[in-house]
GROMACS .gro file of C-alpha atoms in nm:
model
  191
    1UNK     CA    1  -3.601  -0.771   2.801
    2UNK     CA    2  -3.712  -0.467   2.630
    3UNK     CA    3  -3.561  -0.196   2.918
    4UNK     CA    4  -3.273  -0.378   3.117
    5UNK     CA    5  -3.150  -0.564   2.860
    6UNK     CA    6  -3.040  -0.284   2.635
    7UNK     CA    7  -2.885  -0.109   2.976
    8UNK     CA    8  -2.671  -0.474   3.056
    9UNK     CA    9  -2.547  -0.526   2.689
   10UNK     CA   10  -2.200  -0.604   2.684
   11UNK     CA   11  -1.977  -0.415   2.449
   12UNK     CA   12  -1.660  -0.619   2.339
   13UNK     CA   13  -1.501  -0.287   2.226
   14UNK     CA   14  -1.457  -0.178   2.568
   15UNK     CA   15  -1.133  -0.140   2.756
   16UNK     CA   16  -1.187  -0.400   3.083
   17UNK     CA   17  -1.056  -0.240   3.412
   18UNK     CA   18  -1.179  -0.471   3.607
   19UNK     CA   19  -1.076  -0.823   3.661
   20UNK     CA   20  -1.341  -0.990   3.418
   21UNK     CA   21  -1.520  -1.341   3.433
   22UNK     CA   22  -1.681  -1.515   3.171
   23UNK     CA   23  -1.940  -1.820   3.179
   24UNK     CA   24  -2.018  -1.951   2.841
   25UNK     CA   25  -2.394  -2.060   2.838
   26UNK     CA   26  -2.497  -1.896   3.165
   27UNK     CA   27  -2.876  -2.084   3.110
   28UNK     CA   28  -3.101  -1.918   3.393
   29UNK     CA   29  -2.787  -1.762   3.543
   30UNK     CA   30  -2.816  -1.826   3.880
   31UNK     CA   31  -2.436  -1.931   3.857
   32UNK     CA   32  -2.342  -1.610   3.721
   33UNK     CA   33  -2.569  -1.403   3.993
   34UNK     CA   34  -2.460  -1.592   4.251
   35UNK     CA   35  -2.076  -1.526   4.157
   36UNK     CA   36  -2.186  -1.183   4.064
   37UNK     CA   37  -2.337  -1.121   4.436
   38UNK     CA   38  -1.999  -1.306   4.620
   39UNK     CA   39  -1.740  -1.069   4.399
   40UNK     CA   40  -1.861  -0.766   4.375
   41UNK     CA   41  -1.549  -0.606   4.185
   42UNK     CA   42  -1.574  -0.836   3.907
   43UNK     CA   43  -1.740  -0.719   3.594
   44UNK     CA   44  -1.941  -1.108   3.526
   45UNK     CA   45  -2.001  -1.160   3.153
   46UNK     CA   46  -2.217  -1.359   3.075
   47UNK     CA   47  -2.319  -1.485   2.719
   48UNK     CA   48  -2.634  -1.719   2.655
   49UNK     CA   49  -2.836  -1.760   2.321
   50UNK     CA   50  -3.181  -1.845   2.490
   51UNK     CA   51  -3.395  -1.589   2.519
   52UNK     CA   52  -3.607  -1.722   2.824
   53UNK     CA   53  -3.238  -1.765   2.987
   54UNK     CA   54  -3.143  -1.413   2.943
   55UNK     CA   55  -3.477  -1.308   3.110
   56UNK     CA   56  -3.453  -1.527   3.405
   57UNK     CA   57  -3.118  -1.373   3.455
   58UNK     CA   58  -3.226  -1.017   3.418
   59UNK     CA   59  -3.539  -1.080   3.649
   60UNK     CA   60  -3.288  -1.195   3.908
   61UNK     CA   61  -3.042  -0.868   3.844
   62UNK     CA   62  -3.335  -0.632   3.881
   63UNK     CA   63  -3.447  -0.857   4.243
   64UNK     CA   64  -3.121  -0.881   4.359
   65UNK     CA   65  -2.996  -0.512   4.250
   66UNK     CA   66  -2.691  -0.681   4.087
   67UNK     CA   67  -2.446  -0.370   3.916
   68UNK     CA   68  -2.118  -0.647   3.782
   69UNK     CA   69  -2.333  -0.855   3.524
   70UNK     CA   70  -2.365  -0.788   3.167
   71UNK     CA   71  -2.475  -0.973   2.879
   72UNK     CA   72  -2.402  -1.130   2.557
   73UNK     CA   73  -2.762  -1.280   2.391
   74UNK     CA   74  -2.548  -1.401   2.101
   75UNK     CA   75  -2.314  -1.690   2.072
   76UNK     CA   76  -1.971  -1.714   2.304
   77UNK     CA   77  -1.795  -1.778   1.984
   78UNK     CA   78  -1.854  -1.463   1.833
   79UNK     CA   79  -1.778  -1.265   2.164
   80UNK     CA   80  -1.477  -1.425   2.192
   81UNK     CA   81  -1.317  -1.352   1.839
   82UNK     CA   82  -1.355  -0.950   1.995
   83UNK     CA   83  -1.222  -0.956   2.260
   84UNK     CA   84  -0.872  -0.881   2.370
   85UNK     CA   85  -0.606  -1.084   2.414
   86UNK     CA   86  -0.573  -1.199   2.783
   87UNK     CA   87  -0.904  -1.010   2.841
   88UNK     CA   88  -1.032  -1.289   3.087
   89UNK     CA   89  -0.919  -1.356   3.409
   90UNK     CA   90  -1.194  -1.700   3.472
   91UNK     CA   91  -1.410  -1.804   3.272
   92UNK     CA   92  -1.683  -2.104   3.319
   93UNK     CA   93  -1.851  -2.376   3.094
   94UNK     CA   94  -2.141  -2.578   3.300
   95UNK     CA   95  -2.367  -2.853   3.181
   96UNK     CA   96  -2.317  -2.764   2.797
   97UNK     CA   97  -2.508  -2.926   2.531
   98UNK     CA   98  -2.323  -3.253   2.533
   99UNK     CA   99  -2.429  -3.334   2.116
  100UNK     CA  100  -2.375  -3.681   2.276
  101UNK     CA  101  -2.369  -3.851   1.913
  102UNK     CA  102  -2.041  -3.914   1.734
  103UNK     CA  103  -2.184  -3.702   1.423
  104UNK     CA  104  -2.240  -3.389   1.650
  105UNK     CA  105  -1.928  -3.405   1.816
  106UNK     CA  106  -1.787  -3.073   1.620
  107UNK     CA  107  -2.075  -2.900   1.787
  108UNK     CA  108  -1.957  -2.949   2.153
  109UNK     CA  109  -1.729  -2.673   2.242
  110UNK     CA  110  -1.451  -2.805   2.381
  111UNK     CA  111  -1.291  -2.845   2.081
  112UNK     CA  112  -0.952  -2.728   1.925
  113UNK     CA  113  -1.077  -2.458   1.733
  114UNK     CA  114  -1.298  -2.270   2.087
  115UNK     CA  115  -0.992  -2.381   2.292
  116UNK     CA  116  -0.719  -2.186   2.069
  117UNK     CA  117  -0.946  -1.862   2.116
  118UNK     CA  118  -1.052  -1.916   2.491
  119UNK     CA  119  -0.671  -1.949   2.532
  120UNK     CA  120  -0.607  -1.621   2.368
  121UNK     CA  121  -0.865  -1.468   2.611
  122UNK     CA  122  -0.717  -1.619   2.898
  123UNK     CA  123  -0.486  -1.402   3.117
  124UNK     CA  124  -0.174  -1.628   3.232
  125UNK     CA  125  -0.302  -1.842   3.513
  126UNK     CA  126  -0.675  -1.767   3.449
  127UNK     CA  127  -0.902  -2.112   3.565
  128UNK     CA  128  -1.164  -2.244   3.316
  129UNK     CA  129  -1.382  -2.435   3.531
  130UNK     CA  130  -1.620  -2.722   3.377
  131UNK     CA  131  -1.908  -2.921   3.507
  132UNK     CA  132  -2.105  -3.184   3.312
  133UNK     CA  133  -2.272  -3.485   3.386
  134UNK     CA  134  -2.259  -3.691   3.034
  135UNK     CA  135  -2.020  -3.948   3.019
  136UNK     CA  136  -1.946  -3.888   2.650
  137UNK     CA  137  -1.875  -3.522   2.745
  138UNK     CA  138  -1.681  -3.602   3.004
  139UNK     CA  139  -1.489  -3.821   2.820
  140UNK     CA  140  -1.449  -3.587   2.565
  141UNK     CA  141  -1.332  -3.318   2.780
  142UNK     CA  142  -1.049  -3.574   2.928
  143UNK     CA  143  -0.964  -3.616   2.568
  144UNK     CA  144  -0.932  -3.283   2.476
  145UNK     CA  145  -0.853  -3.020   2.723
  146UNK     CA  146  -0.513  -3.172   2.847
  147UNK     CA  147  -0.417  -3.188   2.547
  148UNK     CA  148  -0.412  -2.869   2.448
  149UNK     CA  149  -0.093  -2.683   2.518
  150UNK     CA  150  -0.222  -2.406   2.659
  151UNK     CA  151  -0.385  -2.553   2.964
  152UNK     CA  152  -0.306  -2.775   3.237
  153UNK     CA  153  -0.519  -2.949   3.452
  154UNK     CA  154  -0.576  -2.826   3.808
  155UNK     CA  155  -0.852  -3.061   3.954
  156UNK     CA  156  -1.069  -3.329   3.849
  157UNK     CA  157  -1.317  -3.434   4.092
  158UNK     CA  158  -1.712  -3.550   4.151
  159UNK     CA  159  -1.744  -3.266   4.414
  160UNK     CA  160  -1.845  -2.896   4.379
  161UNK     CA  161  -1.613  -2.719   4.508
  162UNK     CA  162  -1.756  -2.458   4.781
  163UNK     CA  163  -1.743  -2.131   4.590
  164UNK     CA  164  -1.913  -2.268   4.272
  165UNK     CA  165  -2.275  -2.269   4.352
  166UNK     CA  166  -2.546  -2.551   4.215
  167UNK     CA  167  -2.718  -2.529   3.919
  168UNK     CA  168  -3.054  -2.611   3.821
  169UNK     CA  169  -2.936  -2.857   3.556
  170UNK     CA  170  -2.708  -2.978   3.826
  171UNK     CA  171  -3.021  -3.071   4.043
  172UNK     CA  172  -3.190  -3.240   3.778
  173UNK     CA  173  -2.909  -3.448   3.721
  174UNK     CA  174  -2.853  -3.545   4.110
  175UNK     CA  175  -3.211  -3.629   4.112
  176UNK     CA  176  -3.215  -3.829   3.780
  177UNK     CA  177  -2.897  -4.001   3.941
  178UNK     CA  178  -2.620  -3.912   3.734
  179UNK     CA  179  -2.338  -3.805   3.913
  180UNK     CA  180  -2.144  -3.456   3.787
  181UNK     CA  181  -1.761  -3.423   3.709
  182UNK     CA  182  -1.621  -3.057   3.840
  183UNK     CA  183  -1.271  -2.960   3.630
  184UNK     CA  184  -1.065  -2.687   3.701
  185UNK     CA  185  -0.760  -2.630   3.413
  186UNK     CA  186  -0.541  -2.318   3.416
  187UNK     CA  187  -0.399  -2.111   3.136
  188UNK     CA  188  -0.059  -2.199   3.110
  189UNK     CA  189   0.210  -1.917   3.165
  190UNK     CA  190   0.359  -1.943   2.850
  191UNK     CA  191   0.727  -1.757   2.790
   0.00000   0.00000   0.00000
């Protein structure tokens, strides 16, 4: 944390040559090494507020010798209002906090107001891809995300498709029996 982090920070102000991903809550970021590891000229961006996520992830850059990754230890939300317009050519929400109760619902963020600024940092044709395993989330995201002008759905199924890797909170949803949803939505080409 106290050497590799400051060498991985991600600075928003910087002009992206590369086609850039971004997953929104990495948690231990094996997703985001794994993807990291499989497309090597992608500069992965990965944001996470945890602290003990952002160290799992850095142990595994420093094990793996991973170069693409760097890191946001703040909230997506703020990352997003900096960077530029059509910045992002994927980006990834797994297994969010699903704030299953009807009073937390604001908190969940798929939600108008993340949407309208995801959709700004979209490139034209960019995938969001979201997994979750909560009914109410999922029903929430069925709600929500189609419709939202800017995206339209591309697949909705209960399998992982092959070149998004498990998660841990995946697993301990498979073995506590609940059964995952996988979404795919592209950003709209819009004239």
């Amino acid at each position: 944390m106290e050497t590799l982090l400051p060498l991985l920070l991600f600075d928003p102000a910087t002009a992206l040559g590369t086609p850039s991903w971004l997953e929104i809550g990495f948690g231990a970021g094996e997703h985001l090494a794994w993807q990291a590891i499989c497309n090597p000229n992608t500069l992965m961006i990965g944001c996470e507020v945890y602290r003990n996520g952002v160290a799992a992830l850095l142990g595994q850059i420093e094990r793996q010798k991973i170069s693409n990754i760097r890191i946001w230890p703040e909230d997506a939300r703020d990352l997003m209002d900096r960077l530029a317009d059509r910045a992002i050519a994927r980006a990834f929400l797994l297994f969010p906090d699903p704030w299953p109760k009807s009073r937390h619902a604001e908190r969940r963020f798929i939600g108008r107001g993340n949407l309208d600024s995801l959709a700004r940092i979209l490139a034209p044709g960019a995938e969001f891809r979201i997994a979750s395993d909560d009914p109410v989330y999922l029903d929430w995201v069925r709600e929500h995300l189609p419709a939202h002008p800017a995206f339209e759905p591309v697949e909705d199924t209960g399998v992982r498709p092959a070149d998004w890797p498990p998660t841990r909170y995946e697993q301990k949803a498979l073995r506590q029996g609940r059964r995952p949803s996988y979404f795919s939505y592209r950003r709209r080409v819009m004239a």
